[in-house]
mmCIF file as gemmi writes it, N, C-alpha and C atoms, coordinates in Angstrom:
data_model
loop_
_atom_site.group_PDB
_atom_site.id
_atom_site.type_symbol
_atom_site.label_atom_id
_atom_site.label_alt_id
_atom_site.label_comp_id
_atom_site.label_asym_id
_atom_site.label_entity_id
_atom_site.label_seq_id
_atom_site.pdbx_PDB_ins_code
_atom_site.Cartn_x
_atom_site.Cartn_y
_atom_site.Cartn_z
_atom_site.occupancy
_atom_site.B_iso_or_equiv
_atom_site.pdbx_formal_charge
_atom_site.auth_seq_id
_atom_site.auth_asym_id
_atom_site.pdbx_PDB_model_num
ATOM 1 N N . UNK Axp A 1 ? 92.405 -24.713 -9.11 1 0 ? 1 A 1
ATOM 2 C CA . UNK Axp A 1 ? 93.573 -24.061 -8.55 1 0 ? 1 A 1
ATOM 3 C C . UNK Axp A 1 ? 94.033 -22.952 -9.49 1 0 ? 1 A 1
ATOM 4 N N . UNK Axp A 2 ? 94.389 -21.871 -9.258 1 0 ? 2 A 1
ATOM 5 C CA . UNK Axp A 2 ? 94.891 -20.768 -9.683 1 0 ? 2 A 1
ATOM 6 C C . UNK Axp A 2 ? 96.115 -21.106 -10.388 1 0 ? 2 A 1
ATOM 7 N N . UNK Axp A 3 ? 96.45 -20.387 -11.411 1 0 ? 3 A 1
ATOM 8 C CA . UNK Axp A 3 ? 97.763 -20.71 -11.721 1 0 ? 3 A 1
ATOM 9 C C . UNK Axp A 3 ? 99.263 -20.497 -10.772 1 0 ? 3 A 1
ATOM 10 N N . UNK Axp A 4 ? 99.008 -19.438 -10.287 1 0 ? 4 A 1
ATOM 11 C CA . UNK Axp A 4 ? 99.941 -19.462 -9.52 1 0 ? 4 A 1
ATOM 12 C C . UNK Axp A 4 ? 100.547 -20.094 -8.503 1 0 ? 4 A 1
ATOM 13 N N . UNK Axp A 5 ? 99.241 -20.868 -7.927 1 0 ? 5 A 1
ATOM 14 C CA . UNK Axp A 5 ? 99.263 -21.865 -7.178 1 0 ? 5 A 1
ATOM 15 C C . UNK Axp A 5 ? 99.746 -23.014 -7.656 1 0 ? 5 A 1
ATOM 16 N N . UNK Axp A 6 ? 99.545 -23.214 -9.016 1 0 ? 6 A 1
ATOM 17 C CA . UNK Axp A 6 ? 99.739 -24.613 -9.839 1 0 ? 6 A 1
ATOM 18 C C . UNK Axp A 6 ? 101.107 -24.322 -9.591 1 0 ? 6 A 1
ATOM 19 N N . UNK Axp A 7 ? 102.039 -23.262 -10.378 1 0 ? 7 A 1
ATOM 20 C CA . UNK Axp A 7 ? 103.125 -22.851 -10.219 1 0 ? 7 A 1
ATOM 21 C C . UNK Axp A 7 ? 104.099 -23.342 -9.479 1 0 ? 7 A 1
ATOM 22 N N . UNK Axp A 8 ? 103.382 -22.77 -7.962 1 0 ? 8 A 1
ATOM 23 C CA . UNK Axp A 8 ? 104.449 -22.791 -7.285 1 0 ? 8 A 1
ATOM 24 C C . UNK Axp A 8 ? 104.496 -24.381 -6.37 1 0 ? 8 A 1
ATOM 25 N N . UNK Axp A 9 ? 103.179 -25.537 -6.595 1 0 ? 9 A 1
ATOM 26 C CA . UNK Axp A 9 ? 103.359 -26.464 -6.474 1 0 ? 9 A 1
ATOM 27 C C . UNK Axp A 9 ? 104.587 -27.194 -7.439 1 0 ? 9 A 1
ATOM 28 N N . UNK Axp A 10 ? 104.329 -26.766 -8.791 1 0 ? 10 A 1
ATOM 29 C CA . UNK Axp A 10 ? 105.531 -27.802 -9.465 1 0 ? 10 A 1
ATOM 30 C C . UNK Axp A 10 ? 107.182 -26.982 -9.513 1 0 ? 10 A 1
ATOM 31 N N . UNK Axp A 11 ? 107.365 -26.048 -9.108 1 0 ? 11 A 1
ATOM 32 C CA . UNK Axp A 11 ? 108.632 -25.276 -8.563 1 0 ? 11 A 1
ATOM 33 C C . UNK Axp A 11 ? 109.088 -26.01 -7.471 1 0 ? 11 A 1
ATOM 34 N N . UNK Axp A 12 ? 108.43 -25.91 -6.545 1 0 ? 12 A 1
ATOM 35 C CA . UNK Axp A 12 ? 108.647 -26.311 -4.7 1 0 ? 12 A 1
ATOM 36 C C . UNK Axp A 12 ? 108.758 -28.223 -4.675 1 0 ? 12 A 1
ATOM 37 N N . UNK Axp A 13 ? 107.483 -28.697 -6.111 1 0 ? 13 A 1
ATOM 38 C CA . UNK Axp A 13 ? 107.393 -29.976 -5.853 1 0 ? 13 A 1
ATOM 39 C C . UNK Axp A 13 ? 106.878 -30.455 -4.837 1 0 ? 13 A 1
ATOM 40 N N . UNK Axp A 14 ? 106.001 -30.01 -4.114 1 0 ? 14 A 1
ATOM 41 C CA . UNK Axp A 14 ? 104.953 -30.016 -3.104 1 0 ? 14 A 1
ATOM 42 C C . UNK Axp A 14 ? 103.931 -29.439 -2.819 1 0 ? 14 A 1
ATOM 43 N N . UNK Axp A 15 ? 103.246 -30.102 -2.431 1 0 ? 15 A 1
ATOM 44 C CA . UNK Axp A 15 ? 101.5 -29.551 -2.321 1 0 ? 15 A 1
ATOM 45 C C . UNK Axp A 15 ? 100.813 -29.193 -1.041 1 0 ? 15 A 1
ATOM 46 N N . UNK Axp A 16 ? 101.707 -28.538 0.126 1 0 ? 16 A 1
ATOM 47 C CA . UNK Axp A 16 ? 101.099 -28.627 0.886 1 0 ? 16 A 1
ATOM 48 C C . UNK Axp A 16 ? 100.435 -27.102 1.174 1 0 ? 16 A 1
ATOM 49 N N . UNK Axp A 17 ? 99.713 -27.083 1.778 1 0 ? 17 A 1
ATOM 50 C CA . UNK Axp A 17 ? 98.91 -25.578 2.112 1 0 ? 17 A 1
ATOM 51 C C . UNK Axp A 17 ? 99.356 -24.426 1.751 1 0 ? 17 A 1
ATOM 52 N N . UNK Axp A 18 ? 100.973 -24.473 3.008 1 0 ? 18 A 1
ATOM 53 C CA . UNK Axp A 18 ? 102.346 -23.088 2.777 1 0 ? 18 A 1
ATOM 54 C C . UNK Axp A 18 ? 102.555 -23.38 1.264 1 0 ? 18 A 1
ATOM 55 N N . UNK Axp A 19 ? 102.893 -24.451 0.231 1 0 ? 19 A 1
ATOM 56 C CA . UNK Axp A 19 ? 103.076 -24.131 -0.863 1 0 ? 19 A 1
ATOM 57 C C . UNK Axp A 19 ? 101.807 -23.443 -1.914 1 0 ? 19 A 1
ATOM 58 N N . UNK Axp A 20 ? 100.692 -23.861 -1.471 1 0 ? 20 A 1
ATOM 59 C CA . UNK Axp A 20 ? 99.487 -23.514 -2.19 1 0 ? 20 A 1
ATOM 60 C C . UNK Axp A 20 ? 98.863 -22.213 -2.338 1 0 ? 20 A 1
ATOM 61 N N . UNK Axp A 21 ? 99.512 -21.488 -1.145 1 0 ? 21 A 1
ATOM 62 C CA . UNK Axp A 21 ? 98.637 -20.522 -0.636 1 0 ? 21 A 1
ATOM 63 C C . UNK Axp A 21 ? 99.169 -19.52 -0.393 1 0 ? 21 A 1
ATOM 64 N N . UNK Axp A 22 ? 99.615 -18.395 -1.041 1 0 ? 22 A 1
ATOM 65 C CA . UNK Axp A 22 ? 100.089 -17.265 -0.604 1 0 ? 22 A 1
ATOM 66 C C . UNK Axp A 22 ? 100.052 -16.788 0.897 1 0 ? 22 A 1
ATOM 67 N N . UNK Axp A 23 ? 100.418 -16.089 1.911 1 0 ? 23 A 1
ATOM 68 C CA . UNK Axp A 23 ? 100.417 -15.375 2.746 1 0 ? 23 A 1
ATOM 69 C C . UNK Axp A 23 ? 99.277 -13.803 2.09 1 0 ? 23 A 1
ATOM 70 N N . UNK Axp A 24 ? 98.526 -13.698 3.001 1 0 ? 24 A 1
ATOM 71 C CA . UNK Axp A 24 ? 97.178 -12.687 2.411 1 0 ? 24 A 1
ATOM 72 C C . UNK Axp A 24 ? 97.925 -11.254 2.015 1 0 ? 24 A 1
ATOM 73 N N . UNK Axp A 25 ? 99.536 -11.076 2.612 1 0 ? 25 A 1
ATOM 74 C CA . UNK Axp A 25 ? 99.885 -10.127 2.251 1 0 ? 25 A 1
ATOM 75 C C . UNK Axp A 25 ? 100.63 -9.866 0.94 1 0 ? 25 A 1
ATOM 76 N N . UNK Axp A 26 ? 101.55 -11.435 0.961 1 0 ? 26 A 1
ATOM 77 C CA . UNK Axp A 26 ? 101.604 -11.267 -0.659 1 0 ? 26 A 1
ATOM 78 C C . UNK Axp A 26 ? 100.42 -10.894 -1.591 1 0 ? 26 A 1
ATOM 79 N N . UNK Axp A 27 ? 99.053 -12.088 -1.936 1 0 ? 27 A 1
ATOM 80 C CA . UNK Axp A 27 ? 98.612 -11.714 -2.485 1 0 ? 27 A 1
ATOM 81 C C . UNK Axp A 27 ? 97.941 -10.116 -2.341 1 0 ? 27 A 1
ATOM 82 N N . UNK Axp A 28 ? 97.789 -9.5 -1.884 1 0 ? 28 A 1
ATOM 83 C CA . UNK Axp A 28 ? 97.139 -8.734 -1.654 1 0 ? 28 A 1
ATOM 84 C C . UNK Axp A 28 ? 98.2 -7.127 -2.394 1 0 ? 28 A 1
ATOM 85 N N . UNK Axp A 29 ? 99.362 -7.464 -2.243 1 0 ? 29 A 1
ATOM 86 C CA . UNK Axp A 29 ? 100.741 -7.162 -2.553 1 0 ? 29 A 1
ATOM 87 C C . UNK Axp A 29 ? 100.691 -7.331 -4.206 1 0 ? 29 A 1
ATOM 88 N N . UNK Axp A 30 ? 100.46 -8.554 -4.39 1 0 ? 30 A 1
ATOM 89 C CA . UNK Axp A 30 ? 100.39 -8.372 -6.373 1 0 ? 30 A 1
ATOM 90 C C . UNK Axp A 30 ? 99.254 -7.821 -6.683 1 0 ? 30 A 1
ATOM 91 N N . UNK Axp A 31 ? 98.244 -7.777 -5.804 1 0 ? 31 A 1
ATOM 92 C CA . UNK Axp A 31 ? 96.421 -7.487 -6.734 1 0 ? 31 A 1
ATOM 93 C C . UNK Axp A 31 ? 97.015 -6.017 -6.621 1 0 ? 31 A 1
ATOM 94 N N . UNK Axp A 32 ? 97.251 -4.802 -5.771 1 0 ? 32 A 1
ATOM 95 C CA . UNK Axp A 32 ? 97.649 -3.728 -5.757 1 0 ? 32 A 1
ATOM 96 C C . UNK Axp A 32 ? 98.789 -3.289 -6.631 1 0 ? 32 A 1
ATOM 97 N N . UNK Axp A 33 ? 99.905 -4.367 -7.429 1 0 ? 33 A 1
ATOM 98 C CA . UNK Axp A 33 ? 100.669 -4.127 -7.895 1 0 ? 33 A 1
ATOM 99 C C . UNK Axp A 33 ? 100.514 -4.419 -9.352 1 0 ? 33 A 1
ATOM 100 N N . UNK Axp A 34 ? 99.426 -5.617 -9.579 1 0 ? 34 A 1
ATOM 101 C CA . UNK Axp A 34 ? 99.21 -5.495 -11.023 1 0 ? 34 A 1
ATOM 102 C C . UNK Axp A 34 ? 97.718 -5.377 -11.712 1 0 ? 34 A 1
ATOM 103 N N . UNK Axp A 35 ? 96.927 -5.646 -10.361 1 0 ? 35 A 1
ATOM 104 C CA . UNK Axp A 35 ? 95.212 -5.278 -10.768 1 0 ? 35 A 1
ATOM 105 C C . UNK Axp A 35 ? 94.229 -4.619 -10.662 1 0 ? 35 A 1
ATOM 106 N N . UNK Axp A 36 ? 94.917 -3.689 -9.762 1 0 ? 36 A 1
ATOM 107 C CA . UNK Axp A 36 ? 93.874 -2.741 -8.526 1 0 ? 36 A 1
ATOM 108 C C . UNK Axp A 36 ? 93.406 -1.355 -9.778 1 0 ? 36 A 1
ATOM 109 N N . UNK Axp A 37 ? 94.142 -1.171 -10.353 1 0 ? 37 A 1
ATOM 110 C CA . UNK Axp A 37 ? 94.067 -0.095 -11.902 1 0 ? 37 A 1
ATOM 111 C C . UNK Axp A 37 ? 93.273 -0.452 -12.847 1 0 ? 37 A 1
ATOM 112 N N . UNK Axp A 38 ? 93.404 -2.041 -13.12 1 0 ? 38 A 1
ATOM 113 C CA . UNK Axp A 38 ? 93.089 -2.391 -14.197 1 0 ? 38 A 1
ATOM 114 C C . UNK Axp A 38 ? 91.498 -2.036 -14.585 1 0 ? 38 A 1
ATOM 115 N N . UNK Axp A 39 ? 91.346 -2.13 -16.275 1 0 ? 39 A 1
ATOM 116 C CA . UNK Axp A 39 ? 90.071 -1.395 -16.21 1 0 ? 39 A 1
ATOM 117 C C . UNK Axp A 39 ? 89.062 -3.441 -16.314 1 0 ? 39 A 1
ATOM 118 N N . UNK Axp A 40 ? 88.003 -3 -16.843 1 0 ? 40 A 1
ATOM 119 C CA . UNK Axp A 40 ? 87.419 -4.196 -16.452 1 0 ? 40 A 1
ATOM 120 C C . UNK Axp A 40 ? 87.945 -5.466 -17.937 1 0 ? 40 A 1
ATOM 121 N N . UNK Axp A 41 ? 88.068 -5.073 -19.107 1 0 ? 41 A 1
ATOM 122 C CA . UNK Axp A 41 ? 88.712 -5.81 -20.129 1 0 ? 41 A 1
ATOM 123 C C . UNK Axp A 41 ? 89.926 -6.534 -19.931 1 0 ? 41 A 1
ATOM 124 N N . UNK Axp A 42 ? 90.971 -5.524 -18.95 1 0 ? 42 A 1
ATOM 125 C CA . UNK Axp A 42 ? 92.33 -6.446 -19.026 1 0 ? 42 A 1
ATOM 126 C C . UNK Axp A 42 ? 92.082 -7.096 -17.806 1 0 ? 42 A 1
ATOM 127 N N . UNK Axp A 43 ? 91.083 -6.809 -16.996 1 0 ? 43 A 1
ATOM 128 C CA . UNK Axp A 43 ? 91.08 -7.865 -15.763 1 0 ? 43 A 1
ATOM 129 C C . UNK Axp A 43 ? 89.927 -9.14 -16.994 1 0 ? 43 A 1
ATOM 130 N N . UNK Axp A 44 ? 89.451 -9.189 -17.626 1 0 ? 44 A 1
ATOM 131 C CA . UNK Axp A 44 ? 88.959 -10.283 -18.778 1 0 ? 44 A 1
ATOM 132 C C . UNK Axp A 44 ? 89.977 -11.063 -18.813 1 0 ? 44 A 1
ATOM 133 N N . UNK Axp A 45 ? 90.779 -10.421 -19.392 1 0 ? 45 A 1
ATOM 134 C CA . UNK Axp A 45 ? 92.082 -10.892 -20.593 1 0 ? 45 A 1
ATOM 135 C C . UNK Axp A 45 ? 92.963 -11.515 -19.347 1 0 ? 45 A 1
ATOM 136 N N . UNK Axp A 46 ? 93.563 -10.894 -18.621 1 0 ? 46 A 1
ATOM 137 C CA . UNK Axp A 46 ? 94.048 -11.562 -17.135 1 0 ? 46 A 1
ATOM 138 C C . UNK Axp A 46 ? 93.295 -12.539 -16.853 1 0 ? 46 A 1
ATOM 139 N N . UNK Axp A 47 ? 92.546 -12.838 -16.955 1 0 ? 47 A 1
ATOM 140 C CA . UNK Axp A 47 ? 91.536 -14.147 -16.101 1 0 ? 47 A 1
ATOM 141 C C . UNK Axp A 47 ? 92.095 -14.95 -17.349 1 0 ? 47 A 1
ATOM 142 N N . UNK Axp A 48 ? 91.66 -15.061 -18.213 1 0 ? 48 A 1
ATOM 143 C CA . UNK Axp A 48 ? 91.842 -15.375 -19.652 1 0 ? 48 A 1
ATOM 144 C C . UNK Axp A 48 ? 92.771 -16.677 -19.702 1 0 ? 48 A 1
ATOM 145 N N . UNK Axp A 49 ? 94.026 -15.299 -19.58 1 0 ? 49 A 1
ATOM 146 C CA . UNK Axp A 49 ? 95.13 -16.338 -19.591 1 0 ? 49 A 1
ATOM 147 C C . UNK Axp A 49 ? 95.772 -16.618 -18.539 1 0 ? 49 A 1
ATOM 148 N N . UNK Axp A 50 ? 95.512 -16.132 -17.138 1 0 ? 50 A 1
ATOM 149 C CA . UNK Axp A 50 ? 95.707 -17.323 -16.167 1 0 ? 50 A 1
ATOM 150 C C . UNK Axp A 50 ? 94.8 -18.514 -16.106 1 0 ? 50 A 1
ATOM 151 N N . UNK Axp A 51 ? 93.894 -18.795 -16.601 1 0 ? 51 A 1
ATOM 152 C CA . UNK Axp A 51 ? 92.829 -20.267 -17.042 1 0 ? 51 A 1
ATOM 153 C C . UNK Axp A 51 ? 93.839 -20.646 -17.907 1 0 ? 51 A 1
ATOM 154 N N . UNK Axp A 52 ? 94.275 -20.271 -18.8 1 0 ? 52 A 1
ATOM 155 C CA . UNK Axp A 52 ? 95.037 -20.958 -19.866 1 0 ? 52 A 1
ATOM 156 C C . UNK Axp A 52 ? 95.978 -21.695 -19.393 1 0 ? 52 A 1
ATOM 157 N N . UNK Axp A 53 ? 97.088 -20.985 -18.816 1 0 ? 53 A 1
ATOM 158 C CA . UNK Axp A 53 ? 98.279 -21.341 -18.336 1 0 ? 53 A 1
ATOM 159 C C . UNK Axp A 53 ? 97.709 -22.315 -17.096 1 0 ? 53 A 1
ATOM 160 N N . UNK Axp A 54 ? 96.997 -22.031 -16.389 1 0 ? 54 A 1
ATOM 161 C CA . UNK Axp A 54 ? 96.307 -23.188 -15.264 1 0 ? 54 A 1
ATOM 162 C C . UNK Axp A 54 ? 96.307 -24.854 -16.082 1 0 ? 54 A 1
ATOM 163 N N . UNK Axp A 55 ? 95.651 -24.331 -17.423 1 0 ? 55 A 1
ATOM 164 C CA . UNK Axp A 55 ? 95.541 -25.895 -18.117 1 0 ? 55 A 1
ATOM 165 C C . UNK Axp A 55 ? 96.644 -26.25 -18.205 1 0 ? 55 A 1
ATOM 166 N N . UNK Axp A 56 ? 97.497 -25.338 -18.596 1 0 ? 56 A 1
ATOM 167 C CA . UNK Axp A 56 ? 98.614 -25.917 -19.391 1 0 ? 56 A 1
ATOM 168 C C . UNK Axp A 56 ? 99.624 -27.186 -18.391 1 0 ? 56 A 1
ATOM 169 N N . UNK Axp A 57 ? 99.12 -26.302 -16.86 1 0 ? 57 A 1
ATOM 170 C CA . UNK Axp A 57 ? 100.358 -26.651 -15.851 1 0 ? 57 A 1
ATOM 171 C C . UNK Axp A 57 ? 99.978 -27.935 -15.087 1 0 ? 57 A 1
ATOM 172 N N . UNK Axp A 58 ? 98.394 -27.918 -15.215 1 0 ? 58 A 1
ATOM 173 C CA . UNK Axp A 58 ? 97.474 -28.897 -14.389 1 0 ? 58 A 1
ATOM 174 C C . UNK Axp A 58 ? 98.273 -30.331 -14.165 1 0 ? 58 A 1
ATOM 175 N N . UNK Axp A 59 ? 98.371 -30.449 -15.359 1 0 ? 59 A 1
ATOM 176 C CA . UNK Axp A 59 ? 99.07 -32.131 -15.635 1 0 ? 59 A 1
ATOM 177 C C . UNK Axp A 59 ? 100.238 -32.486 -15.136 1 0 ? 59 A 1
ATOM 178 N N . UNK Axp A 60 ? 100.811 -31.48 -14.524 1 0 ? 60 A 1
ATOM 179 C CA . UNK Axp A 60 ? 102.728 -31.541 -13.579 1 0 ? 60 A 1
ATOM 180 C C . UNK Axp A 60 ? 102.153 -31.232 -12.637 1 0 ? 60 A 1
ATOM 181 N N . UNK Axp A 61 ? 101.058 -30.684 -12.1 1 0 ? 61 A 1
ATOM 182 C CA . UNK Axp A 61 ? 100.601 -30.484 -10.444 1 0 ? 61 A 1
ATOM 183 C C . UNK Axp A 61 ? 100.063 -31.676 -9.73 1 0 ? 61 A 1
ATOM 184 N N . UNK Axp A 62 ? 99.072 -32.535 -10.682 1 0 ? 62 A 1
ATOM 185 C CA . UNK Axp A 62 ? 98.007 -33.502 -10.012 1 0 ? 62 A 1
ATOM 186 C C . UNK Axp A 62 ? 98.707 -34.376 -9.74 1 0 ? 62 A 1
ATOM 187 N N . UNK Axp A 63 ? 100.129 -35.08 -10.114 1 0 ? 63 A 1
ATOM 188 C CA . UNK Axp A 63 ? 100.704 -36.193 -9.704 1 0 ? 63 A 1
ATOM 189 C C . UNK Axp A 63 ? 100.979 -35.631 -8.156 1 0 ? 63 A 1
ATOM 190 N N . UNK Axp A 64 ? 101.737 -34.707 -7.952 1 0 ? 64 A 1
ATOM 191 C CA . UNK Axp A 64 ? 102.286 -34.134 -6.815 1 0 ? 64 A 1
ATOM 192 C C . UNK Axp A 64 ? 101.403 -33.853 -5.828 1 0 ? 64 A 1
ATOM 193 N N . UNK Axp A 65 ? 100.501 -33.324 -5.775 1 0 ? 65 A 1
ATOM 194 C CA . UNK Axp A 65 ? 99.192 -32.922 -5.346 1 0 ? 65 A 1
ATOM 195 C C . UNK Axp A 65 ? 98.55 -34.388 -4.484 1 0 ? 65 A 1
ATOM 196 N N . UNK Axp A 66 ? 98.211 -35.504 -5.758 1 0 ? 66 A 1
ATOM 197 C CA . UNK Axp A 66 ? 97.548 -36.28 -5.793 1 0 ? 66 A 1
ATOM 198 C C . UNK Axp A 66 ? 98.348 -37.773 -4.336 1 0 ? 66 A 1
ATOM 199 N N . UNK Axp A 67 ? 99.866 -37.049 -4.76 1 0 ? 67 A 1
ATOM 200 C CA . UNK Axp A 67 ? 100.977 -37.982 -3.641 1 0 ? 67 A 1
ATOM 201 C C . UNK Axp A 67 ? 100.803 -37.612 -2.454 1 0 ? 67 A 1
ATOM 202 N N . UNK Axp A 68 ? 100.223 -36.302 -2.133 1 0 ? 68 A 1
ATOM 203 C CA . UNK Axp A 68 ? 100.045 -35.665 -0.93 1 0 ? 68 A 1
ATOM 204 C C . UNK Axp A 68 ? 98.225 -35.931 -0.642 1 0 ? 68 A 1
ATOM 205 N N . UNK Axp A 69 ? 97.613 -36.318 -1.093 1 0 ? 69 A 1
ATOM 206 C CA . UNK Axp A 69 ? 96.176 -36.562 -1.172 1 0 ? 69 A 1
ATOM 207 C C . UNK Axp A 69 ? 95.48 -34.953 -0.955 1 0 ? 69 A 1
ATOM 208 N N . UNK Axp A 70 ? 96.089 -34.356 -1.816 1 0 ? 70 A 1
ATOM 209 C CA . UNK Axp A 70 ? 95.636 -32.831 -2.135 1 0 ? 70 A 1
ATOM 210 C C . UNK Axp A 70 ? 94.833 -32.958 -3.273 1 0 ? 70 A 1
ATOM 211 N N . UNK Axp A 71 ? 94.039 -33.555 -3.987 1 0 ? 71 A 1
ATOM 212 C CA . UNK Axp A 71 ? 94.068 -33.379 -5.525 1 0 ? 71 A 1
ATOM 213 C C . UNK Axp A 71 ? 92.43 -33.451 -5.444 1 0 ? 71 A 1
């Protein structure tokens, strides 16, 4: 799961699809607003540390996730 996704499961405190999953226009809305420029290093470094922060969050998502048999 993406971090953002992890995110907004332990914000909302639910795991269901609408929480998991952006609408294609949001995302599509941030990739144009923070990646569509980027050269190929900071899209590295971006991957980077959204993996990071993914770990970090994993462990407050899977209970929630796991209550919904999302996991």
């Amino acid at each position: 799961m993406p971090f953002q996704s992890i995110r907004r499961i332990i914000d909302a405190q639910s795991c269901t699809c609408a929480t998991r999953y952006p609408s294609w226009e949001a995302a599509e809305a941030v990739y144009f607003d923070r990646y569509s420029s980027a050269d190929y290093w900071g899209v590295v470094e971006a991957t980077s540390d959204f993996r990071r922060q993914a770990n970090d969050l994993r462990k407050q998502a899977m209970p929630i996730c796991e209550a919904a048999g999302n996991w």
